[in-house]
PDB file of C-alpha atoms in Angstrom:
ATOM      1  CA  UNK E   1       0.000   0.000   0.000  1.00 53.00           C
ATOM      2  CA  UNK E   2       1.157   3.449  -0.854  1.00 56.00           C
ATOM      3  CA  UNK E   3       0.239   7.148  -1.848  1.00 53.00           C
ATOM      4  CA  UNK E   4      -0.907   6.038  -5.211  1.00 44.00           C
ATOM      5  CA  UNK E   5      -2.905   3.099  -4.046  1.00 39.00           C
ATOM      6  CA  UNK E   6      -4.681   3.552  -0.822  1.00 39.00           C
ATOM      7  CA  UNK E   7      -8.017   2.321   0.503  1.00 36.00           C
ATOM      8  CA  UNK E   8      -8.643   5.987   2.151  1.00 39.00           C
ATOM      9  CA  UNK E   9      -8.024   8.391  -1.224  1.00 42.00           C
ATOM     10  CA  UNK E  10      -6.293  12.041   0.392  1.00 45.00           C
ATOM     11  CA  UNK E  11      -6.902  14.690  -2.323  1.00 45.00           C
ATOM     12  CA  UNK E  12      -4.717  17.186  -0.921  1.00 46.00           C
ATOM     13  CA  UNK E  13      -4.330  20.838  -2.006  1.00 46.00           C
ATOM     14  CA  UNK E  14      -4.521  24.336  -0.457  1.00 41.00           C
ATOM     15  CA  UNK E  15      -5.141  25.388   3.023  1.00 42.00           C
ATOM     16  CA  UNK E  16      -4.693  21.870   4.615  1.00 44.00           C
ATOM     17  CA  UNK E  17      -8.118  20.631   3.259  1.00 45.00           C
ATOM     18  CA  UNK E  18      -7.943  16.387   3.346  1.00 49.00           C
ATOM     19  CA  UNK E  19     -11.085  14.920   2.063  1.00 46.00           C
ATOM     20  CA  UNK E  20     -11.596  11.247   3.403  1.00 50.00           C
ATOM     21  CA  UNK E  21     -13.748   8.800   2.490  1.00 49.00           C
ATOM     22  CA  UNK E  22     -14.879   5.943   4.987  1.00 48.00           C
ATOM     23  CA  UNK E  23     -13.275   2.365   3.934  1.00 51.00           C
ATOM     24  CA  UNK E  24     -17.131   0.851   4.764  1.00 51.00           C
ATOM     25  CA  UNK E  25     -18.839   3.789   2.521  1.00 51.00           C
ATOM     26  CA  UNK E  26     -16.455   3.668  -0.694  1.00 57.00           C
ATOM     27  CA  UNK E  27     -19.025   6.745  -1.468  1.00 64.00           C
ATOM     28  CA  UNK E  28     -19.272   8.632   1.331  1.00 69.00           C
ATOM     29  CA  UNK E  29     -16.408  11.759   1.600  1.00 71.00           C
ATOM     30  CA  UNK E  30     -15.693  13.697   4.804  1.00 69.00           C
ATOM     31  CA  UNK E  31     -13.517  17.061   4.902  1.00 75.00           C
ATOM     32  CA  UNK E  32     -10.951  16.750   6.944  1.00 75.00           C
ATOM     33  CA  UNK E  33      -8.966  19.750   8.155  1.00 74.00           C
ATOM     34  CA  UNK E  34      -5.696  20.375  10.360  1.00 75.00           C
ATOM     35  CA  UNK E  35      -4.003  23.565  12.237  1.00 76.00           C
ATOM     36  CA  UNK E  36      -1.566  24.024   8.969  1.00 79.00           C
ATOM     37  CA  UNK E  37      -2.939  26.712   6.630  1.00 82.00           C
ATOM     38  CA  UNK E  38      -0.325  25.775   3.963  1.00 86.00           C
ATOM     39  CA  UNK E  39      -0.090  23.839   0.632  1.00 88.00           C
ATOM     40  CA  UNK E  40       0.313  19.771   1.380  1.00 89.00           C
ATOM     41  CA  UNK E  41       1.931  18.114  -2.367  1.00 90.00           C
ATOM     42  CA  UNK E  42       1.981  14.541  -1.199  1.00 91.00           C
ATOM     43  CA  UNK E  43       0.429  12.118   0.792  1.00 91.00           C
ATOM     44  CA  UNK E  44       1.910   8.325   1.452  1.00 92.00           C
ATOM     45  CA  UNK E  45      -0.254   5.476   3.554  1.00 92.00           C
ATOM     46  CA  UNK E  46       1.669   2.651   5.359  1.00 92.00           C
ATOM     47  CA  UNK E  47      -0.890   1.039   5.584  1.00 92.00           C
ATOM     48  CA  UNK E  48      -4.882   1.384   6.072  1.00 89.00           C
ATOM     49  CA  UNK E  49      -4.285   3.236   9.260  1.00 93.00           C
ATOM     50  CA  UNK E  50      -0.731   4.809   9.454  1.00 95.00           C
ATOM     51  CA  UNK E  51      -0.296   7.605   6.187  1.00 94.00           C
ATOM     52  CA  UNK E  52       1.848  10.962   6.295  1.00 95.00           C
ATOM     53  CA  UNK E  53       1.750  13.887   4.316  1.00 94.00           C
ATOM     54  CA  UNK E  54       4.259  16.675   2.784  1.00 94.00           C
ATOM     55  CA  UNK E  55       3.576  20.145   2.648  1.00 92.00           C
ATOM     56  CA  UNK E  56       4.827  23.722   2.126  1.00 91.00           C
ATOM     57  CA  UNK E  57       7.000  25.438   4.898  1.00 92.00           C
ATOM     58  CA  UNK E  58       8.566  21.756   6.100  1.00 93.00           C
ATOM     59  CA  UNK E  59       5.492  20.355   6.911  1.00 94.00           C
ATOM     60  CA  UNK E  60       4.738  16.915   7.401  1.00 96.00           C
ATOM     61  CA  UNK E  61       1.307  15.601   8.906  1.00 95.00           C
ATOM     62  CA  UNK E  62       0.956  11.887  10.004  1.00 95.00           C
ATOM     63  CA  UNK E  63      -2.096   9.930  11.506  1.00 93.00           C
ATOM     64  CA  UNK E  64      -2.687   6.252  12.995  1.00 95.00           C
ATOM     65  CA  UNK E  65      -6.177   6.087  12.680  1.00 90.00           C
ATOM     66  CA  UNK E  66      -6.630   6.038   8.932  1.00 87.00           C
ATOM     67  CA  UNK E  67      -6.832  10.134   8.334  1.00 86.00           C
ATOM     68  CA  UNK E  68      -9.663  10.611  10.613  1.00 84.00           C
ATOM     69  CA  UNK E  69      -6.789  12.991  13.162  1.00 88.00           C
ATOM     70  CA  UNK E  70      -3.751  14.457  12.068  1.00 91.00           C
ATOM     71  CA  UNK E  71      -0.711  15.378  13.840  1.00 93.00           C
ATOM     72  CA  UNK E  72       2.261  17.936  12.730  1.00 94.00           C
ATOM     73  CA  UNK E  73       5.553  16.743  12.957  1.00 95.00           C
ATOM     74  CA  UNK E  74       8.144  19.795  13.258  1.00 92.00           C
ATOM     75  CA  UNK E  75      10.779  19.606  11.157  1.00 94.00           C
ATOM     76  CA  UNK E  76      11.646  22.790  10.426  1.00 91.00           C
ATOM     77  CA  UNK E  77      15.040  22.784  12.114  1.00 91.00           C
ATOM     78  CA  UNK E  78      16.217  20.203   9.577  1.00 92.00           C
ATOM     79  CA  UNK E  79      14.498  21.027   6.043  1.00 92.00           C
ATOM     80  CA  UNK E  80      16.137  23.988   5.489  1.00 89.00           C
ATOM     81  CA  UNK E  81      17.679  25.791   2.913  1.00 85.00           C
ATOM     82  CA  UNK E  82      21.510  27.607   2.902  1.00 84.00           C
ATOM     83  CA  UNK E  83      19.789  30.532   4.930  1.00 88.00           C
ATOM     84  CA  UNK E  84      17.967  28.330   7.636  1.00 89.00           C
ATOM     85  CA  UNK E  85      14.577  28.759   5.809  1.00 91.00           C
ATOM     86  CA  UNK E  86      12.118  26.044   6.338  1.00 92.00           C
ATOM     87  CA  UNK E  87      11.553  24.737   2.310  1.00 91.00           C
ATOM     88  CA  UNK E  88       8.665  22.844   0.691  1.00 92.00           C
ATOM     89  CA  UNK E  89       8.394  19.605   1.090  1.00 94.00           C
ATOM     90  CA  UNK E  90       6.855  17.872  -2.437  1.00 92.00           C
ATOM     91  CA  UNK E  91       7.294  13.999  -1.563  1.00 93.00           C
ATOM     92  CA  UNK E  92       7.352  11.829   0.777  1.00 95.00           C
ATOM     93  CA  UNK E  93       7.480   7.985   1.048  1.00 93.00           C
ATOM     94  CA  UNK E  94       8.153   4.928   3.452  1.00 94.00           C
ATOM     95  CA  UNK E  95       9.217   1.664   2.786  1.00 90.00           C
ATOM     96  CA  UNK E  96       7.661   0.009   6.330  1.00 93.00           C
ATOM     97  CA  UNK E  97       6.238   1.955   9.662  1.00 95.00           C
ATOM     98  CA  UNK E  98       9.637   2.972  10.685  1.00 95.00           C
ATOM     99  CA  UNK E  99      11.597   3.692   7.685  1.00 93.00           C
ATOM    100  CA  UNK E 100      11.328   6.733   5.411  1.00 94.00           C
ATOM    101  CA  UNK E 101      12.180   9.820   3.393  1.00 92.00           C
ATOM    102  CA  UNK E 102      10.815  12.972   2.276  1.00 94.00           C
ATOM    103  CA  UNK E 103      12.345  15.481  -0.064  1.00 91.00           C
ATOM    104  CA  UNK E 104      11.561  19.297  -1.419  1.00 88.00           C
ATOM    105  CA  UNK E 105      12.694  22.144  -2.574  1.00 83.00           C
ATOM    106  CA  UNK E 106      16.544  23.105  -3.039  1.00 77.00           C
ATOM    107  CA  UNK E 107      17.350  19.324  -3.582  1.00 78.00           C
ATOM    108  CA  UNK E 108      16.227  18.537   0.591  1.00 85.00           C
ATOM    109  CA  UNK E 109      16.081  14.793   1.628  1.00 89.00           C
ATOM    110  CA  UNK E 110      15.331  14.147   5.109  1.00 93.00           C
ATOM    111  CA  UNK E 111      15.180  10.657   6.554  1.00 93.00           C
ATOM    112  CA  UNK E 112      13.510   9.159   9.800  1.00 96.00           C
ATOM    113  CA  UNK E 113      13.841   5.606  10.862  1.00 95.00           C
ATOM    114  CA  UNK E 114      11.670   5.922  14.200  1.00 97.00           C
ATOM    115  CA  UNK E 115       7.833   6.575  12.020  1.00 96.00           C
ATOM    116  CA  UNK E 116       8.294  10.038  11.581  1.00 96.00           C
ATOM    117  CA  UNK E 117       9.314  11.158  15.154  1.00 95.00           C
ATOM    118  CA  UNK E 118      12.552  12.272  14.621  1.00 96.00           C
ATOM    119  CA  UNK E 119      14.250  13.358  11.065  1.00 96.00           C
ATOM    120  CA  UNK E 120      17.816  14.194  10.046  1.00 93.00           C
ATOM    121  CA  UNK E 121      19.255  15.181   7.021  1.00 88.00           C
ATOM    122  CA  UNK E 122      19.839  12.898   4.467  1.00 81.00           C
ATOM    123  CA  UNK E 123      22.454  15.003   2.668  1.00 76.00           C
ATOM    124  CA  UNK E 124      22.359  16.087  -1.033  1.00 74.00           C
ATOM    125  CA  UNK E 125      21.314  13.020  -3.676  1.00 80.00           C
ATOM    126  CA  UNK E 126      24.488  12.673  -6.125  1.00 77.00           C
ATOM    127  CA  UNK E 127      23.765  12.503  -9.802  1.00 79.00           C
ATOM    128  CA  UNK E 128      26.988  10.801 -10.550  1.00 78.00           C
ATOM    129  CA  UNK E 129      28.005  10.900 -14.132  1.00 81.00           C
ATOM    130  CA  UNK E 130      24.903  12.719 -14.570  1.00 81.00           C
ATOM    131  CA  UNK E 131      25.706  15.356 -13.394  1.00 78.00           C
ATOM    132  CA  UNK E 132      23.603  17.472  -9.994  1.00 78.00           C
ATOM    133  CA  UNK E 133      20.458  17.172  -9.502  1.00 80.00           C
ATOM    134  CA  UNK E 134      17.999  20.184 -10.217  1.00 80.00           C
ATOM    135  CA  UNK E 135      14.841  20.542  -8.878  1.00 81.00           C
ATOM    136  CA  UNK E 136      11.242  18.900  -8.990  1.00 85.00           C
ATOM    137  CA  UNK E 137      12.279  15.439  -7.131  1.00 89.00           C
ATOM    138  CA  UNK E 138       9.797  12.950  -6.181  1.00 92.00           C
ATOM    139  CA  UNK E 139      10.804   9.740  -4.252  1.00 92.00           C
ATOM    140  CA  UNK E 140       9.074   6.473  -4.014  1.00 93.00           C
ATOM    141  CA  UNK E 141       9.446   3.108  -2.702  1.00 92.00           C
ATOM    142  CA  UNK E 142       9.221  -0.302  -4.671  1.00 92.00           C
ATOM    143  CA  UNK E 143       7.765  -3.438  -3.134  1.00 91.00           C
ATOM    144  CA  UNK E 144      11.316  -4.556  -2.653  1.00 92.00           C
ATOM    145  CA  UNK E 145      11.946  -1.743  -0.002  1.00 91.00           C
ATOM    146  CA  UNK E 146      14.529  -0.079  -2.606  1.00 92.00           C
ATOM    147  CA  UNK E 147      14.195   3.810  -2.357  1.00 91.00           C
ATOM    148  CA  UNK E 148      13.596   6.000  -6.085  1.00 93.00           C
ATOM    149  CA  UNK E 149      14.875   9.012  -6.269  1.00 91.00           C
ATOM    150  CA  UNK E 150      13.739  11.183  -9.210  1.00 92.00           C
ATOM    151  CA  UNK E 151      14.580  14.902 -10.427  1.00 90.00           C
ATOM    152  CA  UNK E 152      15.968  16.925 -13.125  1.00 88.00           C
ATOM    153  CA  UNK E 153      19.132  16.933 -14.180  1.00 85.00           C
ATOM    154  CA  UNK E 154      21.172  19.427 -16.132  1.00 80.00           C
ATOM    155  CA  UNK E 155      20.431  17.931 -19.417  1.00 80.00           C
ATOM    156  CA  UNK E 156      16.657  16.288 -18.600  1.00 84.00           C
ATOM    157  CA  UNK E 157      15.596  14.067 -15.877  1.00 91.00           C
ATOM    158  CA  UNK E 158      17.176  11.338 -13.913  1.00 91.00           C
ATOM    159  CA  UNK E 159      16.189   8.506 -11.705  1.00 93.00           C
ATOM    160  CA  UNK E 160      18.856   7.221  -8.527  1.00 91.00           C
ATOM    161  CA  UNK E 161      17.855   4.003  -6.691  1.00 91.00           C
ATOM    162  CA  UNK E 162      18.686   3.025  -3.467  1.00 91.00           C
ATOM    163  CA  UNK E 163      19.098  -0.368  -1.899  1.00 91.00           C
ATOM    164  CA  UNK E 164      20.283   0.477   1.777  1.00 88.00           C
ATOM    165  CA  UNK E 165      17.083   1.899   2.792  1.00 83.00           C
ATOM    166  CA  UNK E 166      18.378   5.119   2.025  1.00 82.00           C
ATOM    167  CA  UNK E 167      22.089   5.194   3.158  1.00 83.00           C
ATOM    168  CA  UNK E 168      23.245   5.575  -0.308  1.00 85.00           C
ATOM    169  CA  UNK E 169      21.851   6.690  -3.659  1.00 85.00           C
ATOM    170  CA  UNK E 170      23.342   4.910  -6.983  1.00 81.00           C
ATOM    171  CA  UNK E 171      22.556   3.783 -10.075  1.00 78.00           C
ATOM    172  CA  UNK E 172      21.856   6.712 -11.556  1.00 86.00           C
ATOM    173  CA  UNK E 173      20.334   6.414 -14.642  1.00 92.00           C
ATOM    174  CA  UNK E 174      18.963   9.263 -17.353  1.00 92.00           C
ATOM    175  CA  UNK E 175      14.750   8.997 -18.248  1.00 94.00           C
ATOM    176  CA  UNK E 176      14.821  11.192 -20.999  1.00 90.00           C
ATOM    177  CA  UNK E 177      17.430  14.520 -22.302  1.00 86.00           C
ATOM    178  CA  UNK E 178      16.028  17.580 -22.954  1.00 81.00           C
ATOM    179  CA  UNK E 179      16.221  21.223 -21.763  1.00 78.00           C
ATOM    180  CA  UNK E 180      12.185  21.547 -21.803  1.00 79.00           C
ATOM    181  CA  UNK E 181      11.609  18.708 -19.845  1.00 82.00           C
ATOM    182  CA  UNK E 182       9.784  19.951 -15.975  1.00 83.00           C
ATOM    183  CA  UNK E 183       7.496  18.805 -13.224  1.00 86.00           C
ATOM    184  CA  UNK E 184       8.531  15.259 -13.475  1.00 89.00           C
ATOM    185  CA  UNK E 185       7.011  12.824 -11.256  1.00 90.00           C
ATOM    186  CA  UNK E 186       6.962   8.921 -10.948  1.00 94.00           C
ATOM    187  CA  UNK E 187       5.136   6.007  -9.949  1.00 94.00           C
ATOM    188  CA  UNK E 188       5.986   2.221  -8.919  1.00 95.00           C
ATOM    189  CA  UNK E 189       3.962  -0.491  -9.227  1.00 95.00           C
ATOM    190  CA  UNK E 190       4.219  -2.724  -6.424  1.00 91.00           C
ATOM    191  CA  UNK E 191       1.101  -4.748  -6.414  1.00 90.00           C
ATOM    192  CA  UNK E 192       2.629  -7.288  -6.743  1.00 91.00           C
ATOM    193  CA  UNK E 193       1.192  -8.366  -9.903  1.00 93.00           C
ATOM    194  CA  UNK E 194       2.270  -9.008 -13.440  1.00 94.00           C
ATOM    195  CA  UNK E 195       3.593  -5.273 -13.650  1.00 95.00           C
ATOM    196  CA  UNK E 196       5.167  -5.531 -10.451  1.00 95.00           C
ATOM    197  CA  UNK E 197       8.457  -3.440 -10.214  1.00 95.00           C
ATOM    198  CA  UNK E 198       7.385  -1.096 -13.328  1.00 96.00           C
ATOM    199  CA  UNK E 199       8.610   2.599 -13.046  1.00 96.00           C
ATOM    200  CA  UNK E 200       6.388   4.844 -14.482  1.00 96.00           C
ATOM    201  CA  UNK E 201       8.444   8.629 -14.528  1.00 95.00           C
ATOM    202  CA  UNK E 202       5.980  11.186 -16.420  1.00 92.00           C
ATOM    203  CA  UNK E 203       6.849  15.295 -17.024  1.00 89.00           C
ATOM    204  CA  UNK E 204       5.605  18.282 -18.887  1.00 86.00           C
ATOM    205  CA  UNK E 205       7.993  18.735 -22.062  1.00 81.00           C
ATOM    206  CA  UNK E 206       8.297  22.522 -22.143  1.00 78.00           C
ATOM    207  CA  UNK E 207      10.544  22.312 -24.934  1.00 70.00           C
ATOM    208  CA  UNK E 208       8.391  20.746 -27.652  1.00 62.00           C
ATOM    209  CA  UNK E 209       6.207  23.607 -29.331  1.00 61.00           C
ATOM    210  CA  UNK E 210       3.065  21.382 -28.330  1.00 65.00           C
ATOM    211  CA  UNK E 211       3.599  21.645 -24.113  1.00 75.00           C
ATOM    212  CA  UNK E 212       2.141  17.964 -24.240  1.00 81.00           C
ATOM    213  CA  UNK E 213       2.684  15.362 -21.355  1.00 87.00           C
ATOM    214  CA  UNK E 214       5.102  12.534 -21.780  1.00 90.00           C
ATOM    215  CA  UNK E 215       5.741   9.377 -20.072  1.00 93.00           C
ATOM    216  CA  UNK E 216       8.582   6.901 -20.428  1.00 96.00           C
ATOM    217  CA  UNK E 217       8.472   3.491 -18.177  1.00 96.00           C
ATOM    218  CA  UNK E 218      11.493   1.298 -17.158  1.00 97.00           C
ATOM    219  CA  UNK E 219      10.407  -2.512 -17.716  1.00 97.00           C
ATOM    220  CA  UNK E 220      13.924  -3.730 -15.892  1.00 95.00           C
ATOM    221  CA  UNK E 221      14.458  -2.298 -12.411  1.00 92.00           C
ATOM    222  CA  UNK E 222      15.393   0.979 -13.490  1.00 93.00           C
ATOM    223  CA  UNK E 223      18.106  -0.135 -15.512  1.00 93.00           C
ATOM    224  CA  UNK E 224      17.065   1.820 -18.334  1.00 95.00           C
ATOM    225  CA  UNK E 225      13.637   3.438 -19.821  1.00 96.00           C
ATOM    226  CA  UNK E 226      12.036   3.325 -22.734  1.00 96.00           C
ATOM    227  CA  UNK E 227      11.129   6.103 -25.057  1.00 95.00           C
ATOM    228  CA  UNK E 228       8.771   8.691 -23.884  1.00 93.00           C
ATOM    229  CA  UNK E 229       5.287   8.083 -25.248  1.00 92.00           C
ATOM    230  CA  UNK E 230       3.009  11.506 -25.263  1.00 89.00           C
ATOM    231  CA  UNK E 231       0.144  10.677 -22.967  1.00 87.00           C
ATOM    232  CA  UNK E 232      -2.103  13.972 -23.696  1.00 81.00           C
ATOM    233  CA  UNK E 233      -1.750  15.075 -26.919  1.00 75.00           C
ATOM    234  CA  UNK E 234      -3.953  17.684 -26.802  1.00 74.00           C
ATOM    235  CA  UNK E 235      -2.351  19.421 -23.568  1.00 70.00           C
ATOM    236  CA  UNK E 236      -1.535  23.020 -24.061  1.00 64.00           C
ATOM    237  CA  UNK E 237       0.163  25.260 -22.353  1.00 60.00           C
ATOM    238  CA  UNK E 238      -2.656  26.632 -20.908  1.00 61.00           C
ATOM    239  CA  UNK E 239      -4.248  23.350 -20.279  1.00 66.00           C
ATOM    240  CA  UNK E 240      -2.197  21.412 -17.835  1.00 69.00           C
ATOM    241  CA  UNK E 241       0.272  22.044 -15.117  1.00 71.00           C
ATOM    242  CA  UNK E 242       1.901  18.392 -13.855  1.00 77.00           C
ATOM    243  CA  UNK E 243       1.165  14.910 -15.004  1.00 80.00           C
ATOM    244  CA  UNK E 244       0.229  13.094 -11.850  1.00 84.00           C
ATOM    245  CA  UNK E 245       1.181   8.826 -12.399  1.00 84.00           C
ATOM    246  CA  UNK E 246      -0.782   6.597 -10.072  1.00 85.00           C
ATOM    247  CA  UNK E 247      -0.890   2.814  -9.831  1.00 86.00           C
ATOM    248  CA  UNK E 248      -3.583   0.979  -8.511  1.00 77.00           C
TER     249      UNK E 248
END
């Protein structure tokens, strides 16, 4: 279970506004609000009860009972920037109860190993013979318990996996080259099914004259990825921000 496959859906957005729906009454939503009057970018459930969320201003939210309360987490000593600013926070995964990461603006990864009660600084993500990492990372877990790390790069966007539950980043390996190439985020599939172990990394191609959405999937572990395939063609400029991959 994860953020893009939960039984309690979190649409999250401005102004801290959760809406719930009960796992009995598939149909039946419920606002749900907190004390943080800030933007929240990602959500990511453990399981049914135990999910955490990733906001502007170093935020992070958890609850135990399934989204029904949520609790803030204070973590603005740690996600910082160069000038002790607290930064956004745009993802945010685990890969058990104990074990996880979350990561933001100005290339921040913080880690926690206790379930979100404490959280140090994971230090900067290399992009090895890539080059450094840019901006717009997402990170994700696979059903393995390996860690995805995924931004852009100088020259388009990049994926890092980690097998040490986050000690190290490696494998660094380029999704697509190009200058135009923004807002990239990814999914995993780990159902466990036939696609299990898929990585689905989708952006906004600012470069091409069309502003279109592209997505390009690695069948192999992340070993390499396929050519992009344009998943809206008739996405304007002015018609879409972000593709947002799910798996379910």
């Amino acid at each position: 279970m994860n953020k893009k496959s939960i039984i309690g859906l979190i649409v999250i957005g401005f102004f801290s506004l959760g809406i719930i729906p009960s796992a009995a009454q598939t149909n039946t939503w419920y606002n749900q609000y907190t004390d943080r009057s800030v933007n929240l970018y990602d959500v990511w459930f453990v399981n049914e009860n135990l999910g955490f969320i990733a906001g502007e201003g170093a935020t992070i939210l958890k609850t135990t009972d399934g989204g029904i309360h949520w609790s803030y987490i204070n973590v603005s000593t740690v996600a910082v920037d160069q000038y002790n600013n607290p930064v956004a926070l745009y993802s945010i995964c685990f890969i058990d109860e104990n074990v996880g990461f979350a990561c933001g603006k100005k290339e921040i990864v913080i880690k926690t190993t206790d379930g979100g009660a404490t959280w140090t600084d994971g230090g900067p993500i290399s992009g090895g013979s890539l080059g450094t990492p840019l901006g717009d990372p997402d990170i994700n877990a696979d059903s393995s318990g390996n860690f995805w790390y995924t931004c852009m790069y100088s020259s388009g966007l990049m994926a890092a996996k980690s097998t040490d539950g986050g000690a190290s980043f490696g494998s660094q390996v380029s999704v697509h080259t190009s200058w135009g190439d923004d807002k990239v985020l990814a999914a995993i599939d780990a159902t466990g099914g036939a696609y299990d172990g898929y990585i689905y990394v989708c952006w906004k191609d600012f470069w091409q004259s069309d502003f279109n959405l592209y997505c390009a999937r690695s069948t192999n572990g992340g070993i390499s990825f396929g050519s992009p395939v344009n998943i809206c063609t008739t996405c304007g400029s002015e018609q879409s921000q972000a593709p947002f991959p799910a798996v379910a």
